[in-house]
Each structure stands twice: as structure tokens, then as C-alpha cells.
Amino acid sequence: MTDSQRPYGNRRTPLPPAQSPAPGVPSPRAESRRSDRPAPSGKQRDAFFDNAKYLAIVLVAVGHSWEPLKGDSRVLEAAYSVVYSFHMPAFIIISGFFSRSFDMRPDRLRRLITGVVVPYIVFETAYPLFKRVVDNDPQQDISLLDPWYLTWFLVALFIWRLTTPIWNAVRHPLPLALGIAMLASVSPSIGDDLDLQRVLQFLPYFVLGLCMKPEHFHMVRRRSVRILAVPVFAAALVFGWWAVPRMNTAWFYHRDAAQELGAPWWAGPVMVLAMFGCSLLLTACFFAWVPGRHMWFTALGAGTLYGYLLHGFVVKAGDYRGWFEHDVLHGPLGEIAVSVLAAVLVTALCTRPVRRVFRFVMEPRMDWAFKRDAAELARERERAQKRETREKVSA
């Protein structure tokens, strides 16, 4: 999902999705007590989706910690490729699933601005400033048009969600989205502005999430699918190990057209379809093993956007300061230790105390910036009247 070597174009990363309730997205809803089927309605968050988001963000952080180390290990490179083939698709599918009801209602547009646009502006400014200070690079530019490192996902989420009413209106949204992604893969002239190449190539996963229903998640969590997921992941690792010297892993990042990767133009559409199929298969296997009940980490699923955006500062600091260059880290024990530390770090960044500290940036209220919506005021009056009625009855 991010690229630690290229300053702009954020070149390899997460992510993220979606998020506390994901910025601008309806919250994951209650899970039935009598079934592990995900339910889109209710007042309580759905443990399955929170578990999936937490586990995916852990894979994101671990994958970033592998980037400086994977060149010394073919096994680690294979694992890296497998993880990158499904962790962002899983996030994006969940984001699409909980964006199904998004429309241009004023309160939802306000939430989209405060929960996506504001964090984008803040972190798109903070990451280059961080590089200026920590990497001693005072010439580092700040640009809101060229997403840095992890912030591409916020741009993508904003664009995808704004277009949700269109996808809900057309007759065949997924084939159309795939067609757009295929065309993007042969269009190097799109350039890096707002990382549109990545926005368009990842679009089919978001649209797929829009098309999905709760029963689709229930289907992949059957016992038979869980059993089949084990050999599928094993086969993926074997294939990844075989493909290390034969395949350019940049295909997994969806950030470049085929021509920019030194491939013939027709390879772009072929790889879009091939990657889409492989990613869906591994994402289904991932969902199959996500627990549907409350776990010790379930509550952390509400803070994945915090973990996503904040852990990048630690990874970048390690890159700038040469932390990953120590020889002890370039062996099996060192790689395991780095992976565990990355998982612990992102877990800590998803906790409630961290969210409380950074909520003013990630989920600002900004009531001062928006007009009061007449419909919202009417709903508030109606709720107040109901409270008064209940109080009178109880008295």
C-alpha cells in the first residue's frame, strides 16, 4: 500500500477503509445473538466487521514493516505478496458494503468532509513536514494534489463515496467498474494527481462491496469454506515463492499503468482481471477465518483509521533513521520480532486513549462550519417531543 522509497504517489499501502464508523460511512451494525450472520441493522456494532478491520490493519502495519527487510528473504517476499493481494481489497469491500446507503443528504456530506477531507489535509501536510524534520530534508514539498504515503486511501474513499449514488443507479455496476479499471491500466497519462490511477484500479472492490448483502459474508464463513481456505492460502504462498523472481510486485499496488511497469499495453487489462480474481479468492479465505463473536480486539476495529494513519510516522522514522539496517533484523528471528512489534504498535494506536487524543483531527465536529439542515432540526424537535412525552407518562 505504500512505497517507502518514492516521496509522492504514496506508493504502497491500507487502509484502510473504513474506520471508527468509517468517516462518512454508516456504522457496522449489530450482530444477531443467535447467529454469526452479519446484520446491517441495529444499534450495536457488528463484531465480525470490527474484527475484520482490526486484523486487516494489523496486516497493513506488518506488511509495511516487511518492506525494508523483504529483499533479503524470498520467503518474506512471498508472504508480502500474498498479504498485499488481499488486505486492501478486504478493507475496500467493507467500506463499500457500509456505503450502500450513502446519498447527498447534508449530514452525510458533513461527515464525509470532517471524517475524510479534514484528516487528508492534516496528514497530507504532516507527513512531508515530518520528513523535513526527521530526515533533515528542508526542501520537501507539500502538495495536496499528490497524495503522500498512506493518504491515497482518503482521496479514494472520498471519490468512491461521492459516486455511490451513481453505482446504485446503474444496471450493471461491477462490470462497468471493472471496465474503468481496465482502461485506467492502459492510460499512463492519468498521472499522479490525486493518485487517480490507484483510485480507478481499486474501484471494482468498492463497487463490489456496494453490491454485496449480509448473506454473502455469511456464505464465506461456513465451516467448509474455512477448511478450504487453509490449502488455498498454502498454495498462494507456494505460488508467491515461485513468482518472486518472475513477477513485478508493483502490480499489487495498482498505482501504475502497464506501460509504466515495462509491460505491453494489453497486459494491463489482463492483470486487472487476474488480480481481481486472485484478490477476491484470498479475501474470501480471509473473511472465512475472521471470528464473528466478540474478541479482546473487537473494540479496536472502531479505531483502524487512527492506526492506519498514525503508524506510518513510526515506519517512516525507521526508514529515515536507518533502524531497519541493523544486521540482526535481517534474519528469521529479526523479521519475526519486527512483525510482532509492528502488530503491537498498530494495536496500541487503535485503542480508545489514542483515539481520544487525536479525535480533534480525525473526527472533528466543526459545527461552526456548516449550516443547520432543516430536516435535521425537525428530527431533533421530534426526538425532544418524544422525550417530553415519555417524561410526562413516567411522571
Short mmCIF file of C-alpha atoms in Angstrom, two decimals:
data_model
loop_
_atom_site.label_atom_id
_atom_site.label_comp_id
_atom_site.label_asym_id
_atom_site.label_seq_id
_atom_site.Cartn_x
_atom_site.Cartn_y
_atom_site.Cartn_z
CA MET A 1 0.00 0.00 0.00
CA THR A 2 2.92 2.38 0.32
CA ASP A 3 6.34 2.96 -1.08
CA SER A 4 8.97 4.00 1.41
CA GLN A 5 11.32 5.00 -1.39
CA ARG A 6 9.14 7.27 -3.51
CA PRO A 7 8.09 10.56 -1.90
CA TYR A 8 4.83 11.15 -3.72
CA GLY A 9 2.39 8.82 -5.31
CA ASN A 10 2.33 7.07 -1.87
CA ARG A 11 3.26 4.06 -3.44
CA ARG A 12 2.22 1.07 -1.47
CA THR A 13 -0.32 0.89 1.28
CA PRO A 14 -4.20 0.30 3.55
CA LEU A 15 -6.29 1.15 4.68
CA PRO A 16 -7.72 1.26 5.46
CA PRO A 17 -11.11 1.58 4.81
CA ALA A 18 -13.06 2.41 6.83
CA GLN A 19 -12.86 3.19 10.39
CA SER A 20 -14.48 4.09 13.51
CA PRO A 21 -17.61 4.27 11.99
CA ALA A 22 -15.64 4.86 8.82
CA PRO A 23 -15.58 8.56 8.07
CA GLY A 24 -18.76 9.26 6.19
CA VAL A 25 -19.85 5.62 6.37
CA PRO A 26 -22.73 4.21 8.37
CA SER A 27 -21.50 2.24 11.36
CA PRO A 28 -21.25 -1.56 11.25
CA ARG A 29 -24.41 -2.78 12.89
CA ALA A 30 -25.47 -5.32 15.41
CA GLU A 31 -24.80 -8.98 15.04
CA SER A 32 -27.58 -11.38 15.89
CA ARG A 33 -27.11 -13.15 19.21
CA ARG A 34 -28.46 -16.37 17.78
CA SER A 35 -26.40 -16.42 14.60
CA ASP A 36 -22.98 -15.32 13.40
CA ARG A 37 -24.56 -13.78 10.33
CA PRO A 38 -23.52 -10.15 9.82
CA ALA A 39 -26.52 -7.88 10.17
CA PRO A 40 -26.65 -4.42 8.69
CA SER A 41 -29.22 -3.02 11.07
CA GLY A 42 -29.45 -2.41 14.77
CA LYS A 43 -27.82 -0.17 17.35
CA GLN A 44 -24.81 -2.27 18.24
CA ARG A 45 -21.65 -2.57 16.16
CA ASP A 46 -21.17 -5.82 14.30
CA ALA A 47 -18.29 -7.78 15.85
CA PHE A 48 -17.45 -9.55 12.57
CA PHE A 49 -16.71 -6.34 10.66
CA ASP A 50 -14.79 -4.77 13.53
CA ASN A 51 -12.72 -7.96 13.84
CA ALA A 52 -12.06 -7.96 10.09
CA LYS A 53 -10.94 -4.32 10.09
CA TYR A 54 -8.63 -4.84 13.05
CA LEU A 55 -6.99 -7.95 11.58
CA ALA A 56 -6.61 -6.22 8.21
CA ILE A 57 -4.94 -3.16 9.75
CA VAL A 58 -2.51 -5.43 11.58
CA LEU A 59 -1.60 -6.99 8.23
CA VAL A 60 -1.13 -3.50 6.79
CA ALA A 61 1.31 -2.50 9.51
CA VAL A 62 3.17 -5.81 9.36
CA GLY A 63 3.42 -5.51 5.57
CA HIS A 64 4.97 -2.06 5.91
CA SER A 65 7.49 -3.38 8.40
CA TRP A 66 8.48 -6.07 5.88
CA GLU A 67 9.24 -3.61 3.08
CA PRO A 68 12.79 -2.77 4.19
CA LEU A 69 13.55 -6.42 5.03
CA LYS A 70 11.97 -8.50 2.28
CA GLY A 71 14.82 -8.07 -0.19
CA ASP A 72 16.94 -10.46 1.90
CA SER A 73 14.36 -13.26 2.11
CA ARG A 74 12.49 -14.96 -0.69
CA VAL A 75 10.03 -16.42 1.82
CA LEU A 76 9.29 -12.98 3.28
CA GLU A 77 8.87 -11.57 -0.23
CA ALA A 78 6.35 -14.32 -0.99
CA ALA A 79 4.41 -13.66 2.22
CA TYR A 80 4.47 -9.93 1.44
CA SER A 81 2.95 -10.54 -2.00
CA VAL A 82 0.19 -12.74 -0.58
CA VAL A 83 -0.71 -10.21 2.12
CA TYR A 84 -0.74 -7.33 -0.37
CA SER A 85 -3.06 -9.26 -2.65
CA PHE A 86 -5.98 -9.14 -0.21
CA HIS A 87 -5.57 -6.79 2.77
CA MET A 88 -6.56 -3.60 0.89
CA PRO A 89 -9.32 -5.33 -1.11
CA ALA A 90 -10.78 -6.56 2.19
CA PHE A 91 -10.77 -3.03 3.61
CA ILE A 92 -12.27 -1.54 0.46
CA ILE A 93 -15.01 -4.16 0.18
CA ILE A 94 -16.08 -3.45 3.77
CA SER A 95 -16.02 0.29 3.03
CA GLY A 96 -18.27 -0.26 0.03
CA PHE A 97 -20.63 -2.51 1.99
CA PHE A 98 -21.23 0.19 4.60
CA SER A 99 -21.53 2.91 1.96
CA ARG A 100 -24.59 1.37 0.32
CA SER A 101 -26.99 3.88 1.83
CA PHE A 102 -24.79 6.92 1.22
CA ASP A 103 -26.54 9.78 -0.54
CA MET A 104 -26.12 13.53 -0.76
CA ARG A 105 -28.00 14.17 2.47
CA PRO A 106 -26.37 17.18 4.20
CA ASP A 107 -25.47 15.36 7.41
CA ARG A 108 -23.69 12.62 5.47
CA LEU A 109 -21.82 15.13 3.35
CA ARG A 110 -20.71 16.92 6.53
CA ARG A 111 -19.45 13.65 7.95
CA LEU A 112 -17.61 12.92 4.70
CA ILE A 113 -15.85 16.27 4.93
CA THR A 114 -14.99 16.10 8.63
CA GLY A 115 -14.04 12.41 8.62
CA VAL A 116 -12.20 12.15 5.29
CA VAL A 117 -11.30 15.54 3.81
CA VAL A 118 -10.05 17.14 7.03
CA PRO A 119 -7.81 14.17 8.00
CA TYR A 120 -6.48 14.14 4.43
CA ILE A 121 -5.46 17.79 4.58
CA VAL A 122 -3.89 17.36 8.02
CA PHE A 123 -1.90 14.21 7.27
CA GLU A 124 -1.01 15.22 3.73
CA THR A 125 0.66 18.23 5.35
CA ALA A 126 2.04 16.41 8.39
CA TYR A 127 3.92 13.65 6.53
CA PRO A 128 6.08 16.00 4.40
CA LEU A 129 6.75 18.21 7.45
CA PHE A 130 7.76 15.10 9.36
CA LYS A 131 10.21 14.22 6.57
CA ARG A 132 11.67 17.73 6.62
CA VAL A 133 12.45 17.42 10.33
CA VAL A 134 13.32 13.75 10.85
CA ASP A 135 15.05 13.17 7.51
CA ASN A 136 16.68 16.61 7.51
CA ASP A 137 15.12 17.43 4.14
CA PRO A 138 14.01 21.09 4.26
CA GLN A 139 13.27 21.10 0.53
CA GLN A 140 10.50 18.52 0.81
CA ASP A 141 7.40 19.90 -0.90
CA ILE A 142 3.86 19.89 0.47
CA SER A 143 1.18 19.20 -2.10
CA LEU A 144 -2.48 18.43 -1.56
CA LEU A 145 -2.76 17.13 -5.13
CA ASP A 146 -0.16 14.37 -4.88
CA PRO A 147 -1.10 12.02 -2.01
CA TRP A 148 1.79 11.10 0.25
CA TYR A 149 2.36 7.58 1.51
CA LEU A 150 -0.86 6.44 3.23
CA THR A 151 -3.16 9.33 2.40
CA TRP A 152 -4.14 7.99 -1.03
CA PHE A 153 -6.85 5.91 0.64
CA LEU A 154 -8.60 9.03 1.96
CA VAL A 155 -8.69 10.53 -1.54
CA ALA A 156 -10.03 7.27 -2.93
CA LEU A 157 -12.64 6.93 -0.19
CA PHE A 158 -13.87 10.47 -0.82
CA ILE A 159 -14.22 9.93 -4.57
CA TRP A 160 -15.76 6.47 -4.26
CA ARG A 161 -18.33 7.61 -1.74
CA LEU A 162 -19.34 10.67 -3.73
CA THR A 163 -20.02 8.40 -6.73
CA THR A 164 -22.04 5.87 -4.70
CA PRO A 165 -25.44 7.16 -5.92
CA ILE A 166 -24.28 6.58 -9.50
CA TRP A 167 -23.25 2.99 -8.82
CA ASN A 168 -26.54 2.38 -7.06
CA ALA A 169 -28.40 3.70 -10.10
CA VAL A 170 -26.74 1.85 -12.98
CA ARG A 171 -27.90 -1.61 -14.03
CA HIS A 172 -24.54 -3.44 -14.07
CA PRO A 173 -22.19 -1.54 -11.73
CA LEU A 174 -19.45 -4.17 -11.24
CA PRO A 175 -18.74 -4.85 -14.96
CA LEU A 176 -18.71 -1.09 -15.52
CA ALA A 177 -16.24 -0.56 -12.68
CA LEU A 178 -14.03 -3.35 -14.00
CA GLY A 179 -14.10 -1.75 -17.44
CA ILE A 180 -12.99 1.58 -15.98
CA ALA A 181 -10.17 -0.13 -14.05
CA MET A 182 -9.01 -1.91 -17.21
CA LEU A 183 -8.98 1.34 -19.18
CA ALA A 184 -7.02 3.05 -16.40
CA SER A 185 -4.39 0.29 -16.55
CA VAL A 186 -3.55 1.27 -20.14
CA SER A 187 -3.63 5.05 -19.57
CA PRO A 188 -0.29 6.28 -18.20
CA SER A 189 -1.32 9.86 -18.99
CA ILE A 190 -3.61 9.82 -15.94
CA GLY A 191 -0.55 10.75 -13.89
CA ASP A 192 -0.19 11.10 -10.13
CA ASP A 193 -2.71 13.86 -9.41
CA LEU A 194 -4.90 12.66 -6.52
CA ASP A 195 -3.45 9.21 -7.26
CA LEU A 196 -6.32 8.63 -9.70
CA GLN A 197 -4.62 5.57 -11.19
CA ARG A 198 -4.98 3.81 -7.87
CA VAL A 199 -8.46 5.20 -7.25
CA LEU A 200 -9.69 3.77 -10.54
CA GLN A 201 -7.90 0.42 -10.38
CA PHE A 202 -9.19 -0.29 -6.85
CA LEU A 203 -12.69 0.93 -7.75
CA PRO A 204 -14.15 -2.54 -8.54
CA TYR A 205 -13.60 -3.69 -4.95
CA PHE A 206 -15.58 -0.75 -3.58
CA VAL A 207 -18.37 -1.30 -6.10
CA LEU A 208 -18.40 -5.00 -5.21
CA GLY A 209 -18.92 -4.02 -1.57
CA LEU A 210 -21.85 -1.83 -2.63
CA CYS A 211 -23.40 -4.84 -4.38
CA MET A 212 -22.94 -7.27 -1.50
CA LYS A 213 -25.57 -8.30 1.04
CA PRO A 214 -25.13 -9.68 4.58
CA GLU A 215 -25.78 -13.23 3.39
CA HIS A 216 -22.73 -13.07 1.12
CA PHE A 217 -20.47 -12.64 4.16
CA HIS A 218 -22.35 -15.43 5.88
CA MET A 219 -21.69 -17.77 2.93
CA VAL A 220 -17.90 -17.41 3.10
CA ARG A 221 -17.88 -18.10 6.84
CA ARG A 222 -19.24 -21.60 6.61
CA ARG A 223 -17.16 -24.43 8.03
CA SER A 224 -16.47 -25.89 4.58
CA VAL A 225 -15.05 -22.58 3.36
CA ARG A 226 -12.84 -22.28 6.46
CA ILE A 227 -11.40 -25.72 5.76
CA LEU A 228 -10.80 -24.92 2.08
CA ALA A 229 -9.14 -21.63 2.98
CA VAL A 230 -6.15 -23.40 4.54
CA PRO A 231 -4.90 -25.17 1.37
CA VAL A 232 -5.77 -22.08 -0.70
CA PHE A 233 -3.51 -19.88 1.43
CA ALA A 234 -0.81 -22.55 1.38
CA ALA A 235 -0.99 -22.72 -2.42
CA ALA A 236 -0.86 -18.92 -2.60
CA LEU A 237 2.33 -18.85 -0.53
CA VAL A 238 3.91 -21.51 -2.74
CA PHE A 239 2.92 -19.60 -5.87
CA GLY A 240 4.20 -16.36 -4.31
CA TRP A 241 7.56 -18.00 -3.60
CA TRP A 242 7.75 -19.23 -7.20
CA ALA A 243 6.74 -15.82 -8.59
CA VAL A 244 9.25 -13.74 -6.61
CA PRO A 245 11.92 -13.64 -9.35
CA ARG A 246 9.34 -13.78 -12.15
CA MET A 247 6.72 -11.15 -11.29
CA ASN A 248 6.84 -7.43 -10.58
CA THR A 249 5.13 -6.92 -7.20
CA ALA A 250 4.16 -3.40 -8.25
CA TRP A 251 1.10 -4.97 -9.91
CA PHE A 252 -0.34 -5.46 -6.42
CA TYR A 253 -0.24 -1.72 -5.68
CA HIS A 254 -2.45 -0.71 -8.64
CA ARG A 255 -0.63 2.61 -8.83
CA ASP A 256 0.80 2.43 -12.39
CA ALA A 257 -0.35 1.72 -15.90
CA ALA A 258 1.04 -1.35 -17.69
CA GLN A 259 3.38 0.77 -19.82
CA GLU A 260 4.93 2.32 -16.70
CA LEU A 261 5.75 -1.18 -15.46
CA GLY A 262 7.56 -2.05 -18.69
CA ALA A 263 4.77 -4.36 -19.89
CA PRO A 264 2.81 -4.27 -23.17
CA TRP A 265 -0.46 -2.32 -23.01
CA TRP A 266 -2.64 -5.43 -23.24
CA ALA A 267 -1.09 -6.78 -20.01
CA GLY A 268 -2.90 -4.06 -18.07
CA PRO A 269 -6.48 -5.31 -18.58
CA VAL A 270 -5.36 -8.93 -18.25
CA MET A 271 -3.65 -8.25 -14.93
CA VAL A 272 -6.61 -6.20 -13.64
CA LEU A 273 -8.90 -9.18 -14.17
CA ALA A 274 -6.35 -11.73 -12.91
CA MET A 275 -5.57 -9.69 -9.79
CA PHE A 276 -9.27 -9.11 -9.16
CA GLY A 277 -9.95 -12.85 -9.24
CA CYS A 278 -6.96 -13.76 -7.04
CA SER A 279 -7.71 -10.97 -4.57
CA LEU A 280 -11.35 -11.99 -4.23
CA LEU A 281 -10.38 -15.61 -3.60
CA LEU A 282 -7.89 -14.72 -0.87
CA THR A 283 -10.20 -12.08 0.61
CA ALA A 284 -12.95 -14.70 0.89
CA CYS A 285 -10.48 -17.01 2.65
CA PHE A 286 -9.53 -14.17 4.98
CA PHE A 287 -13.16 -13.42 5.83
CA ALA A 288 -13.75 -17.14 6.41
CA TRP A 289 -11.34 -17.09 9.36
CA VAL A 290 -12.45 -13.76 10.85
CA PRO A 291 -14.29 -14.55 14.12
CA GLY A 292 -17.89 -13.40 14.30
CA ARG A 293 -18.08 -13.17 18.09
CA HIS A 294 -16.72 -10.54 20.45
CA MET A 295 -12.96 -10.90 20.94
CA TRP A 296 -10.47 -8.95 23.04
CA PHE A 297 -9.62 -6.88 19.95
CA THR A 298 -13.15 -6.29 18.64
CA ALA A 299 -13.41 -2.78 20.12
CA LEU A 300 -10.19 -1.84 18.32
CA GLY A 301 -11.98 -2.21 14.98
CA ALA A 302 -13.57 1.19 15.63
CA GLY A 303 -10.13 2.83 15.57
CA THR A 304 -8.48 1.33 12.50
CA LEU A 305 -8.26 4.64 10.66
CA TYR A 306 -6.25 6.02 13.59
CA GLY A 307 -3.88 3.06 13.48
CA TYR A 308 -3.63 3.31 9.71
CA LEU A 309 -2.65 6.97 9.52
CA LEU A 310 -0.52 7.16 12.68
CA HIS A 311 1.65 4.05 12.33
CA GLY A 312 3.15 5.50 9.16
CA PHE A 313 5.12 8.04 11.19
CA VAL A 314 6.92 5.25 13.05
CA VAL A 315 7.61 3.29 9.86
CA LYS A 316 8.91 6.40 8.12
CA ALA A 317 11.05 7.33 11.12
CA GLY A 318 12.63 3.88 10.96
CA ASP A 319 13.26 4.35 7.25
CA TYR A 320 14.76 7.83 7.66
CA ARG A 321 16.89 6.92 10.68
CA GLY A 322 18.13 3.57 9.39
CA TRP A 323 16.51 1.44 12.10
CA PHE A 324 15.89 -1.38 9.62
CA GLU A 325 19.53 -1.54 8.53
CA HIS A 326 20.76 -3.44 11.59
CA ASP A 327 22.00 -6.88 10.60
CA VAL A 328 20.18 -8.56 13.46
CA LEU A 329 16.85 -7.68 11.82
CA HIS A 330 17.73 -9.32 8.51
CA GLY A 331 17.26 -12.89 9.67
CA PRO A 332 14.29 -15.08 10.62
CA LEU A 333 14.28 -14.07 14.29
CA GLY A 334 14.72 -10.39 13.46
CA GLU A 335 11.90 -10.50 10.90
CA ILE A 336 9.57 -12.16 13.41
CA ALA A 337 10.47 -9.58 16.06
CA VAL A 338 9.80 -6.68 13.68
CA SER A 339 6.46 -8.23 12.70
CA VAL A 340 5.39 -8.59 16.33
CA LEU A 341 6.45 -5.04 17.16
CA ALA A 342 4.51 -3.70 14.17
CA ALA A 343 1.39 -5.59 15.27
CA VAL A 344 1.72 -4.31 18.85
CA LEU A 345 2.28 -0.75 17.63
CA VAL A 346 -0.79 -0.58 15.41
CA THR A 347 -2.87 -2.28 18.11
CA ALA A 348 -1.88 0.43 20.59
CA LEU A 349 -2.72 3.15 18.07
CA CYS A 350 -6.26 1.79 17.67
CA THR A 351 -7.02 2.00 21.41
CA ARG A 352 -9.50 4.40 22.97
CA PRO A 353 -6.91 6.70 24.69
CA VAL A 354 -5.15 7.34 21.38
CA ARG A 355 -8.45 7.97 19.66
CA ARG A 356 -9.40 10.45 22.36
CA VAL A 357 -6.17 12.39 21.86
CA PHE A 358 -6.41 12.57 18.05
CA ARG A 359 -10.19 12.83 17.64
CA PHE A 360 -9.94 16.57 17.08
CA VAL A 361 -8.06 15.80 13.85
CA MET A 362 -9.68 12.53 12.76
CA GLU A 363 -13.30 13.24 13.65
CA PRO A 364 -13.68 16.98 14.30
CA ARG A 365 -17.21 18.23 14.96
CA MET A 366 -16.86 21.55 13.09
CA ASP A 367 -20.45 22.59 13.77
CA TRP A 368 -19.30 26.16 13.22
CA ALA A 369 -18.52 25.44 9.56
CA PHE A 370 -21.92 24.14 8.43
CA LYS A 371 -25.46 25.38 8.18
CA ARG A 372 -28.08 23.55 10.21
CA ASP A 373 -30.14 21.30 7.96
CA ALA A 374 -33.91 21.86 8.22
CA ALA A 375 -34.61 18.13 8.14
CA GLU A 376 -32.08 17.54 10.91
CA LEU A 377 -33.63 20.28 13.04
CA ALA A 378 -37.03 18.68 12.50
CA ARG A 379 -35.68 15.31 13.64
CA GLU A 380 -34.21 16.91 16.74
CA ARG A 381 -37.54 18.57 17.58
CA GLU A 382 -39.30 15.25 17.10
CA ARG A 383 -36.85 13.49 19.43
CA ALA A 384 -37.29 16.26 22.02
CA GLN A 385 -41.07 15.91 21.84
CA LYS A 386 -40.81 12.16 22.33
CA ARG A 387 -38.59 12.66 25.39
CA GLU A 388 -41.08 15.12 26.85
CA THR A 389 -43.92 12.70 26.21
CA ARG A 390 -42.06 9.85 27.94
CA GLU A 391 -41.25 12.09 30.89
CA LYS A 392 -44.90 13.09 31.26
CA VAL A 393 -46.04 9.47 31.07
CA SER A 394 -43.46 8.35 33.64
CA ALA A 395 -44.45 11.23 35.94
#
